Amino acid sequence: MTRLEATRAARALFDVSLQQGDPAHTASDLTRMVELLDAHRDLETALTSPMVKPAAKHALVDQLAPRLDLTSISHRLLLALADRDRLATIRPIAAAFHRRMLEHQRVMEAAVTTAVPLSEEQAAAIAAGLSRATGRRVSLVRAVDPSIIGGAVARVGSLVFDGSITTQLRRFKEQLSAEV
């Protein structure tokens, strides 16, 4: 399934969950399913293998649904994906669903990379600053990359705010080279 197909499936799932249920609960269902597959690779193999018949995948999904406390909407999605041998697409569908939910809530996702993990207070301060800069609410996705030495790099949509020490050192070097 391409990214476009995953986006379409997520949009349809979002619309159904908005009409018939709670999109936040559906998002939580998708997160739990992805976390389960991440934790149990053998289960993922069984659910995504073309060698396993759809009926066996149905049975597995039916056993998982009550254990994960899935809504009927999420359960039906997994069954439909099993019928079409598309359970391997749950990750891109979940990611697209989360993006769609943020759009619906008028929240922008910001990827923030720092040299060390952020405390909750630091994350809140960065989110507040990015909210002021963009004029929208911001949800942070944090990453750690020691190669930036210090500071932070934030990506919000097509905007990049680069306050990393690495970039500052590079700019300083360019200035010194230009003066020589």
PDB file of N, CA and C in Angstrom, residues 60-142:
ATOM      1  N   LEU A  60      -7.061 -14.623  14.681  1.00  0.00           N
ATOM      2  CA  LEU A  60      -6.096 -13.894  15.515  1.00  0.00           C
ATOM      3  C   LEU A  60      -6.615 -12.502  15.869  1.00  0.00           C
ATOM      4  N   VAL A  61      -7.150 -11.796  14.876  1.00  0.00           N
ATOM      5  CA  VAL A  61      -7.688 -10.454  15.119  1.00  0.00           C
ATOM      6  C   VAL A  61      -8.849 -10.533  16.103  1.00  0.00           C
ATOM      7  N   ASP A  62      -9.707 -11.544  15.941  1.00  0.00           N
ATOM      8  CA  ASP A  62     -10.845 -11.709  16.858  1.00  0.00           C
ATOM      9  C   ASP A  62     -10.385 -11.980  18.289  1.00  0.00           C
ATOM     10  N   GLN A  63      -9.266 -12.675  18.458  1.00  0.00           N
ATOM     11  CA  GLN A  63      -8.725 -12.915  19.797  1.00  0.00           C
ATOM     12  C   GLN A  63      -8.065 -11.663  20.370  1.00  0.00           C
ATOM     13  N   LEU A  64      -7.447 -10.878  19.513  1.00  0.00           N
ATOM     14  CA  LEU A  64      -6.747  -9.675  19.967  1.00  0.00           C
ATOM     15  C   LEU A  64      -7.701  -8.542  20.335  1.00  0.00           C
ATOM     16  N   ALA A  65      -8.801  -8.420  19.618  1.00  0.00           N
ATOM     17  CA  ALA A  65      -9.709  -7.273  19.792  1.00  0.00           C
ATOM     18  C   ALA A  65     -10.146  -7.068  21.241  1.00  0.00           C
ATOM     19  N   PRO A  66     -10.659  -8.095  21.933  1.00  0.00           N
ATOM     20  CA  PRO A  66     -11.066  -7.852  23.322  1.00  0.00           C
ATOM     21  C   PRO A  66      -9.879  -7.612  24.260  1.00  0.00           C
ATOM     22  N   ARG A  67      -8.753  -8.251  23.989  1.00  0.00           N
ATOM     23  CA  ARG A  67      -7.576  -8.064  24.848  1.00  0.00           C
ATOM     24  C   ARG A  67      -7.018  -6.649  24.739  1.00  0.00           C
ATOM     25  N   LEU A  68      -7.137  -6.063  23.551  1.00  0.00           N
ATOM     26  CA  LEU A  68      -6.656  -4.696  23.342  1.00  0.00           C
ATOM     27  C   LEU A  68      -7.756  -3.669  23.575  1.00  0.00           C
ATOM     28  N   ASP A  69      -8.952  -4.143  23.893  1.00  0.00           N
ATOM     29  CA  ASP A  69     -10.109  -3.264  24.108  1.00  0.00           C
ATOM     30  C   ASP A  69     -10.348  -2.381  22.883  1.00  0.00           C
ATOM     31  N   LEU A  70     -10.349  -3.019  21.698  1.00  0.00           N
ATOM     32  CA  LEU A  70     -10.544  -2.279  20.456  1.00  0.00           C
ATOM     33  C   LEU A  70     -12.006  -1.905  20.265  1.00  0.00           C
ATOM     34  N   THR A  71     -12.231  -0.728  19.705  1.00  0.00           N
ATOM     35  CA  THR A  71     -13.589  -0.337  19.332  1.00  0.00           C
ATOM     36  C   THR A  71     -14.020  -1.205  18.155  1.00  0.00           C
ATOM     37  N   SER A  72     -15.315  -1.243  17.911  1.00  0.00           N
ATOM     38  CA  SER A  72     -15.805  -2.035  16.778  1.00  0.00           C
ATOM     39  C   SER A  72     -15.264  -1.473  15.463  1.00  0.00           C
ATOM     40  N   ILE A  73     -15.068  -0.177  15.394  1.00  0.00           N
ATOM     41  CA  ILE A  73     -14.528   0.444  14.174  1.00  0.00           C
ATOM     42  C   ILE A  73     -13.117  -0.081  13.905  1.00  0.00           C
ATOM     43  N   SER A  74     -12.280  -0.091  14.920  1.00  0.00           N
ATOM     44  CA  SER A  74     -10.901  -0.570  14.764  1.00  0.00           C
ATOM     45  C   SER A  74     -10.878  -2.062  14.462  1.00  0.00           C
ATOM     46  N   HIS A  75     -11.742  -2.806  15.130  1.00  0.00           N
ATOM     47  CA  HIS A  75     -11.827  -4.246  14.906  1.00  0.00           C
ATOM     48  C   HIS A  75     -12.207  -4.523  13.449  1.00  0.00           C
ATOM     49  N   ARG A  76     -13.214  -3.808  12.941  1.00  0.00           N
ATOM     50  CA  ARG A  76     -13.648  -4.002  11.550  1.00  0.00           C
ATOM     51  C   ARG A  76     -12.541  -3.617  10.563  1.00  0.00           C
ATOM     52  N   LEU A  77     -11.780  -2.576  10.884  1.00  0.00           N
ATOM     53  CA  LEU A  77     -10.659  -2.194  10.020  1.00  0.00           C
ATOM     54  C   LEU A  77      -9.660  -3.341   9.922  1.00  0.00           C
ATOM     55  N   LEU A  78      -9.283  -3.898  11.068  1.00  0.00           N
ATOM     56  CA  LEU A  78      -8.299  -4.986  11.068  1.00  0.00           C
ATOM     57  C   LEU A  78      -8.820  -6.202  10.309  1.00  0.00           C
ATOM     58  N   LEU A  79     -10.108  -6.496  10.454  1.00  0.00           N
ATOM     59  CA  LEU A  79     -10.689  -7.621   9.715  1.00  0.00           C
ATOM     60  C   LEU A  79     -10.668  -7.346   8.211  1.00  0.00           C
ATOM     61  N   ALA A  80     -10.991  -6.120   7.820  1.00  0.00           N
ATOM     62  CA  ALA A  80     -10.967  -5.762   6.391  1.00  0.00           C
ATOM     63  C   ALA A  80      -9.546  -5.857   5.841  1.00  0.00           C
ATOM     64  N   LEU A  81      -8.567  -5.404   6.611  1.00  0.00           N
ATOM     65  CA  LEU A  81      -7.171  -5.507   6.180  1.00  0.00           C
ATOM     66  C   LEU A  81      -6.745  -6.970   6.082  1.00  0.00           C
ATOM     67  N   ALA A  82      -7.212  -7.796   7.011  1.00  0.00           N
ATOM     68  CA  ALA A  82      -6.893  -9.230   6.973  1.00  0.00           C
ATOM     69  C   ALA A  82      -7.485  -9.869   5.720  1.00  0.00           C
ATOM     70  N   ASP A  83      -8.729  -9.506   5.379  1.00  0.00           N
ATOM     71  CA  ASP A  83      -9.380 -10.053   4.184  1.00  0.00           C
ATOM     72  C   ASP A  83      -8.587  -9.747   2.919  1.00  0.00           C
ATOM     73  N   ARG A  84      -7.976  -8.578   2.889  1.00  0.00           N
ATOM     74  CA  ARG A  84      -7.253  -8.131   1.695  1.00  0.00           C
ATOM     75  C   ARG A  84      -5.740  -8.393   1.795  1.00  0.00           C
ATOM     76  N   ASP A  85      -5.347  -9.125   2.827  1.00  0.00           N
ATOM     77  CA  ASP A  85      -3.932  -9.410   3.082  1.00  0.00           C
ATOM     78  C   ASP A  85      -3.124  -8.112   3.142  1.00  0.00           C
ATOM     79  N   ARG A  86      -3.654  -7.124   3.897  1.00  0.00           N
ATOM     80  CA  ARG A  86      -3.036  -5.803   4.000  1.00  0.00           C
ATOM     81  C   ARG A  86      -2.715  -5.410   5.440  1.00  0.00           C
ATOM     82  N   LEU A  87      -2.648  -6.367   6.357  1.00  0.00           N
ATOM     83  CA  LEU A  87      -2.358  -6.018   7.750  1.00  0.00           C
ATOM     84  C   LEU A  87      -0.970  -5.398   7.922  1.00  0.00           C
ATOM     85  N   ALA A  88      -0.095  -5.619   6.972  1.00  0.00           N
ATOM     86  CA  ALA A  88       1.240  -5.013   7.045  1.00  0.00           C
ATOM     87  C   ALA A  88       1.173  -3.494   6.912  1.00  0.00           C
ATOM     88  N   THR A  89       0.046  -2.974   6.479  1.00  0.00           N
ATOM     89  CA  THR A  89      -0.097  -1.524   6.269  1.00  0.00           C
ATOM     90  C   THR A  89      -0.612  -0.796   7.503  1.00  0.00           C
ATOM     91  N   ILE A  90      -0.733  -1.478   8.625  1.00  0.00           N
ATOM     92  CA  ILE A  90      -1.300  -0.841   9.816  1.00  0.00           C
ATOM     93  C   ILE A  90      -0.443   0.338  10.283  1.00  0.00           C
ATOM     94  N   ARG A  91       0.870   0.247  10.171  1.00  0.00           N
ATOM     95  CA  ARG A  91       1.732   1.359  10.614  1.00  0.00           C
ATOM     96  C   ARG A  91       1.504   2.631   9.785  1.00  0.00           C
ATOM     97  N   PRO A  92       1.566   2.564   8.438  1.00  0.00           N
ATOM     98  CA  PRO A  92       1.310   3.802   7.693  1.00  0.00           C
ATOM     99  C   PRO A  92      -0.115   4.320   7.865  1.00  0.00           C
ATOM    100  N   ILE A  93      -1.064   3.423   8.043  1.00  0.00           N
ATOM    101  CA  ILE A  93      -2.440   3.866   8.286  1.00  0.00           C
ATOM    102  C   ILE A  93      -2.518   4.576   9.636  1.00  0.00           C
ATOM    103  N   ALA A  94      -1.886   3.998  10.657  1.00  0.00           N
ATOM    104  CA  ALA A  94      -1.894   4.621  11.988  1.00  0.00           C
ATOM    105  C   ALA A  94      -1.228   5.994  11.944  1.00  0.00           C
ATOM    106  N   ALA A  95      -0.102   6.103  11.256  1.00  0.00           N
ATOM    107  CA  ALA A  95       0.596   7.393  11.164  1.00  0.00           C
ATOM    108  C   ALA A  95      -0.266   8.423  10.441  1.00  0.00           C
ATOM    109  N   ALA A  96      -0.895   8.016   9.346  1.00  0.00           N
ATOM    110  CA  ALA A  96      -1.752   8.940   8.593  1.00  0.00           C
ATOM    111  C   ALA A  96      -2.986   9.320   9.404  1.00  0.00           C
ATOM    112  N   PHE A  97      -3.523   8.369  10.174  1.00  0.00           N
ATOM    113  CA  PHE A  97      -4.685   8.658  11.019  1.00  0.00           C
ATOM    114  C   PHE A  97      -4.320   9.707  12.067  1.00  0.00           C
ATOM    115  N   HIS A  98      -3.165   9.552  12.691  1.00  0.00           N
ATOM    116  CA  HIS A  98      -2.724  10.519  13.708  1.00  0.00           C
ATOM    117  C   HIS A  98      -2.524  11.909  13.090  1.00  0.00           C
ATOM    118  N   ARG A  99      -1.946  11.954  11.892  1.00  0.00           N
ATOM    119  CA  ARG A  99      -1.789  13.250  11.210  1.00  0.00           C
ATOM    120  C   ARG A  99      -3.157  13.878  10.922  1.00  0.00           C
ATOM    121  N   ARG A 100      -4.093  13.072  10.472  1.00  0.00           N
ATOM    122  CA  ARG A 100      -5.446  13.565  10.161  1.00  0.00           C
ATOM    123  C   ARG A 100      -6.127  14.083  11.422  1.00  0.00           C
ATOM    124  N   MET A 101      -5.928  13.392  12.529  1.00  0.00           N
ATOM    125  CA  MET A 101      -6.533  13.828  13.783  1.00  0.00           C
ATOM    126  C   MET A 101      -5.941  15.165  14.228  1.00  0.00           C
ATOM    127  N   LEU A 102      -4.644  15.325  14.080  1.00  0.00           N
ATOM    128  CA  LEU A 102      -4.016  16.606  14.426  1.00  0.00           C
ATOM    129  C   LEU A 102      -4.549  17.733  13.543  1.00  0.00           C
ATOM    130  N   GLU A 103      -4.711  17.455  12.246  1.00  0.00           N
ATOM    131  CA  GLU A 103      -5.280  18.458  11.339  1.00  0.00           C
ATOM    132  C   GLU A 103      -6.678  18.856  11.791  1.00  0.00           C
ATOM    133  N   HIS A 104      -7.474  17.866  12.140  1.00  0.00           N
ATOM    134  CA  HIS A 104      -8.852  18.117  12.582  1.00  0.00           C
ATOM    135  C   HIS A 104      -8.868  18.980  13.843  1.00  0.00           C
ATOM    136  N   GLN A 105      -7.914  18.757  14.716  1.00  0.00           N
ATOM    137  CA  GLN A 105      -7.827  19.516  15.964  1.00  0.00           C
ATOM    138  C   GLN A 105      -7.084  20.839  15.776  1.00  0.00           C
ATOM    139  N   ARG A 106      -6.656  21.114  14.535  1.00  0.00           N
ATOM    140  CA  ARG A 106      -5.916  22.341  14.213  1.00  0.00           C
ATOM    141  C   ARG A 106      -4.600  22.406  14.994  1.00  0.00           C
ATOM    142  N   VAL A 107      -3.935  21.267  15.065  1.00  0.00           N
ATOM    143  CA  VAL A 107      -2.647  21.165  15.751  1.00  0.00           C
ATOM    144  C   VAL A 107      -1.587  20.813  14.709  1.00  0.00           C
ATOM    145  N   MET A 108      -0.455  21.491  14.773  1.00  0.00           N
ATOM    146  CA  MET A 108       0.664  21.167  13.890  1.00  0.00           C
ATOM    147  C   MET A 108       1.641  20.266  14.639  1.00  0.00           C
ATOM    148  N   GLU A 109       2.198  19.318  13.921  1.00  0.00           N
ATOM    149  CA  GLU A 109       3.207  18.448  14.512  1.00  0.00           C
ATOM    150  C   GLU A 109       4.578  19.066  14.268  1.00  0.00           C
ATOM    151  N   ALA A 110       5.379  19.120  15.304  1.00  0.00           N
ATOM    152  CA  ALA A 110       6.732  19.669  15.203  1.00  0.00           C
ATOM    153  C   ALA A 110       7.730  18.599  15.617  1.00  0.00           C
ATOM    154  N   ALA A 111       8.695  18.338  14.742  1.00  0.00           N
ATOM    155  CA  ALA A 111       9.766  17.397  15.057  1.00  0.00           C
ATOM    156  C   ALA A 111      10.914  18.200  15.664  1.00  0.00           C
ATOM    157  N   VAL A 112      11.262  17.888  16.900  1.00  0.00           N
ATOM    158  CA  VAL A 112      12.321  18.612  17.602  1.00  0.00           C
ATOM    159  C   VAL A 112      13.454  17.635  17.906  1.00  0.00           C
ATOM    160  N   THR A 113      14.641  17.983  17.427  1.00  0.00           N
ATOM    161  CA  THR A 113      15.825  17.161  17.659  1.00  0.00           C
ATOM    162  C   THR A 113      16.770  17.919  18.574  1.00  0.00           C
ATOM    163  N   THR A 114      17.203  17.241  19.635  1.00  0.00           N
ATOM    164  CA  THR A 114      18.130  17.833  20.597  1.00  0.00           C
ATOM    165  C   THR A 114      19.286  16.863  20.831  1.00  0.00           C
ATOM    166  N   ALA A 115      20.359  17.372  21.413  1.00  0.00           N
ATOM    167  CA  ALA A 115      21.524  16.529  21.690  1.00  0.00           C
ATOM    168  C   ALA A 115      21.274  15.589  22.866  1.00  0.00           C
ATOM    169  N   VAL A 116      20.440  16.019  23.798  1.00  0.00           N
ATOM    170  CA  VAL A 116      20.093  15.210  24.970  1.00  0.00           C
ATOM    171  C   VAL A 116      18.569  15.226  25.115  1.00  0.00           C
ATOM    172  N   PRO A 117      17.992  14.242  25.806  1.00  0.00           N
ATOM    173  CA  PRO A 117      16.536  14.238  25.975  1.00  0.00           C
ATOM    174  C   PRO A 117      16.041  15.499  26.685  1.00  0.00           C
ATOM    175  N   LEU A 118      14.882  15.979  26.253  1.00  0.00           N
ATOM    176  CA  LEU A 118      14.271  17.165  26.858  1.00  0.00           C
ATOM    177  C   LEU A 118      13.489  16.793  28.106  1.00  0.00           C
ATOM    178  N   SER A 119      13.515  17.662  29.100  1.00  0.00           N
ATOM    179  CA  SER A 119      12.626  17.497  30.251  1.00  0.00           C
ATOM    180  C   SER A 119      11.238  17.947  29.808  1.00  0.00           C
ATOM    181  N   GLU A 120      10.236  17.633  30.599  1.00  0.00           N
ATOM    182  CA  GLU A 120       8.870  18.053  30.266  1.00  0.00           C
ATOM    183  C   GLU A 120       8.762  19.573  30.227  1.00  0.00           C
ATOM    184  N   GLU A 121       9.458  20.245  31.138  1.00  0.00           N
ATOM    185  CA  GLU A 121       9.422  21.709  31.172  1.00  0.00           C
ATOM    186  C   GLU A 121      10.052  22.299  29.910  1.00  0.00           C
ATOM    187  N   GLN A 122      11.182  21.734  29.495  1.00  0.00           N
ATOM    188  CA  GLN A 122      11.840  22.216  28.281  1.00  0.00           C
ATOM    189  C   GLN A 122      10.958  21.979  27.056  1.00  0.00           C
ATOM    190  N   ALA A 123      10.346  20.797  26.999  1.00  0.00           N
ATOM    191  CA  ALA A 123       9.465  20.481  25.873  1.00  0.00           C
ATOM    192  C   ALA A 123       8.284  21.440  25.828  1.00  0.00           C
ATOM    193  N   ALA A 124       7.711  21.742  26.994  1.00  0.00           N
ATOM    194  CA  ALA A 124       6.579  22.675  27.055  1.00  0.00           C
ATOM    195  C   ALA A 124       7.002  24.069  26.599  1.00  0.00           C
ATOM    196  N   ALA A 125       8.196  24.498  26.994  1.00  0.00           N
ATOM    197  CA  ALA A 125       8.688  25.819  26.591  1.00  0.00           C
ATOM    198  C   ALA A 125       8.921  25.879  25.082  1.00  0.00           C
ATOM    199  N   ILE A 126       9.486  24.829  24.521  1.00  0.00           N
ATOM    200  CA  ILE A 126       9.708  24.792  23.071  1.00  0.00           C
ATOM    201  C   ILE A 126       8.372  24.780  22.338  1.00  0.00           C
ATOM    202  N   ALA A 127       7.428  23.974  22.818  1.00  0.00           N
ATOM    203  CA  ALA A 127       6.100  23.922  22.187  1.00  0.00           C
ATOM    204  C   ALA A 127       5.427  25.289  22.233  1.00  0.00           C
ATOM    205  N   ALA A 128       5.543  25.981  23.360  1.00  0.00           N
ATOM    206  CA  ALA A 128       4.939  27.316  23.485  1.00  0.00           C
ATOM    207  C   ALA A 128       5.588  28.297  22.510  1.00  0.00           C
ATOM    208  N   GLY A 129       6.900  28.253  22.402  1.00  0.00           N
ATOM    209  CA  GLY A 129       7.605  29.138  21.471  1.00  0.00           C
ATOM    210  C   GLY A 129       7.228  28.865  20.025  1.00  0.00           C
ATOM    211  N   LEU A 130       7.138  27.587  19.666  1.00  0.00           N
ATOM    212  CA  LEU A 130       6.746  27.236  18.303  1.00  0.00           C
ATOM    213  C   LEU A 130       5.294  27.618  18.030  1.00  0.00           C
ATOM    214  N   SER A 131       4.452  27.509  19.051  1.00  0.00           N
ATOM    215  CA  SER A 131       3.050  27.926  18.903  1.00  0.00           C
ATOM    216  C   SER A 131       2.967  29.419  18.614  1.00  0.00           C
ATOM    217  N   ARG A 132       3.753  30.196  19.336  1.00  0.00           N
ATOM    218  CA  ARG A 132       3.774  31.650  19.085  1.00  0.00           C
ATOM    219  C   ARG A 132       4.290  31.944  17.671  1.00  0.00           C
ATOM    220  N   ALA A 133       5.318  31.220  17.253  1.00  0.00           N
ATOM    221  CA  ALA A 133       5.921  31.471  15.938  1.00  0.00           C
ATOM    222  C   ALA A 133       4.996  31.075  14.788  1.00  0.00           C
ATOM    223  N   THR A 134       4.202  30.026  14.985  1.00  0.00           N
ATOM    224  CA  THR A 134       3.344  29.530  13.904  1.00  0.00           C
ATOM    225  C   THR A 134       1.901  30.002  14.015  1.00  0.00           C
ATOM    226  N   GLY A 135       1.503  30.444  15.198  1.00  0.00           N
ATOM    227  CA  GLY A 135       0.117  30.858  15.391  1.00  0.00           C
ATOM    228  C   GLY A 135      -0.844  29.695  15.541  1.00  0.00           C
ATOM    229  N   ARG A 136      -0.329  28.494  15.745  1.00  0.00           N
ATOM    230  CA  ARG A 136      -1.174  27.305  15.926  1.00  0.00           C
ATOM    231  C   ARG A 136      -0.670  26.495  17.109  1.00  0.00           C
ATOM    232  N   ARG A 137      -1.543  25.629  17.608  1.00  0.00           N
ATOM    233  CA  ARG A 137      -1.097  24.714  18.659  1.00  0.00           C
ATOM    234  C   ARG A 137      -0.099  23.742  18.046  1.00  0.00           C
ATOM    235  N   VAL A 138       0.851  23.298  18.858  1.00  0.00           N
ATOM    236  CA  VAL A 138       1.924  22.438  18.365  1.00  0.00           C
ATOM    237  C   VAL A 138       2.017  21.187  19.226  1.00  0.00           C
ATOM    238  N   SER A 139       2.172  20.053  18.570  1.00  0.00           N
ATOM    239  CA  SER A 139       2.423  18.781  19.234  1.00  0.00           C
ATOM    240  C   SER A 139       3.855  18.375  18.896  1.00  0.00           C
ATOM    241  N   LEU A 140       4.666  18.120  19.926  1.00  0.00           N
ATOM    242  CA  LEU A 140       6.081  17.798  19.706  1.00  0.00           C
ATOM    243  C   LEU A 140       6.311  16.311  19.496  1.00  0.00           C
ATOM    244  N   VAL A 141       7.149  16.014  18.524  1.00  0.00           N
ATOM    245  CA  VAL A 141       7.702  14.675  18.341  1.00  0.00           C
ATOM    246  C   VAL A 141       9.187  14.844  18.599  1.00  0.00           C
ATOM    247  N   ARG A 142       9.670  14.215  19.650  1.00  0.00           N
ATOM    248  CA  ARG A 142      11.053  14.431  20.086  1.00  0.00           C
ATOM    249  C   ARG A 142      11.992  13.368  19.537  1.00  0.00           C
TER     250      ARG A 142
END
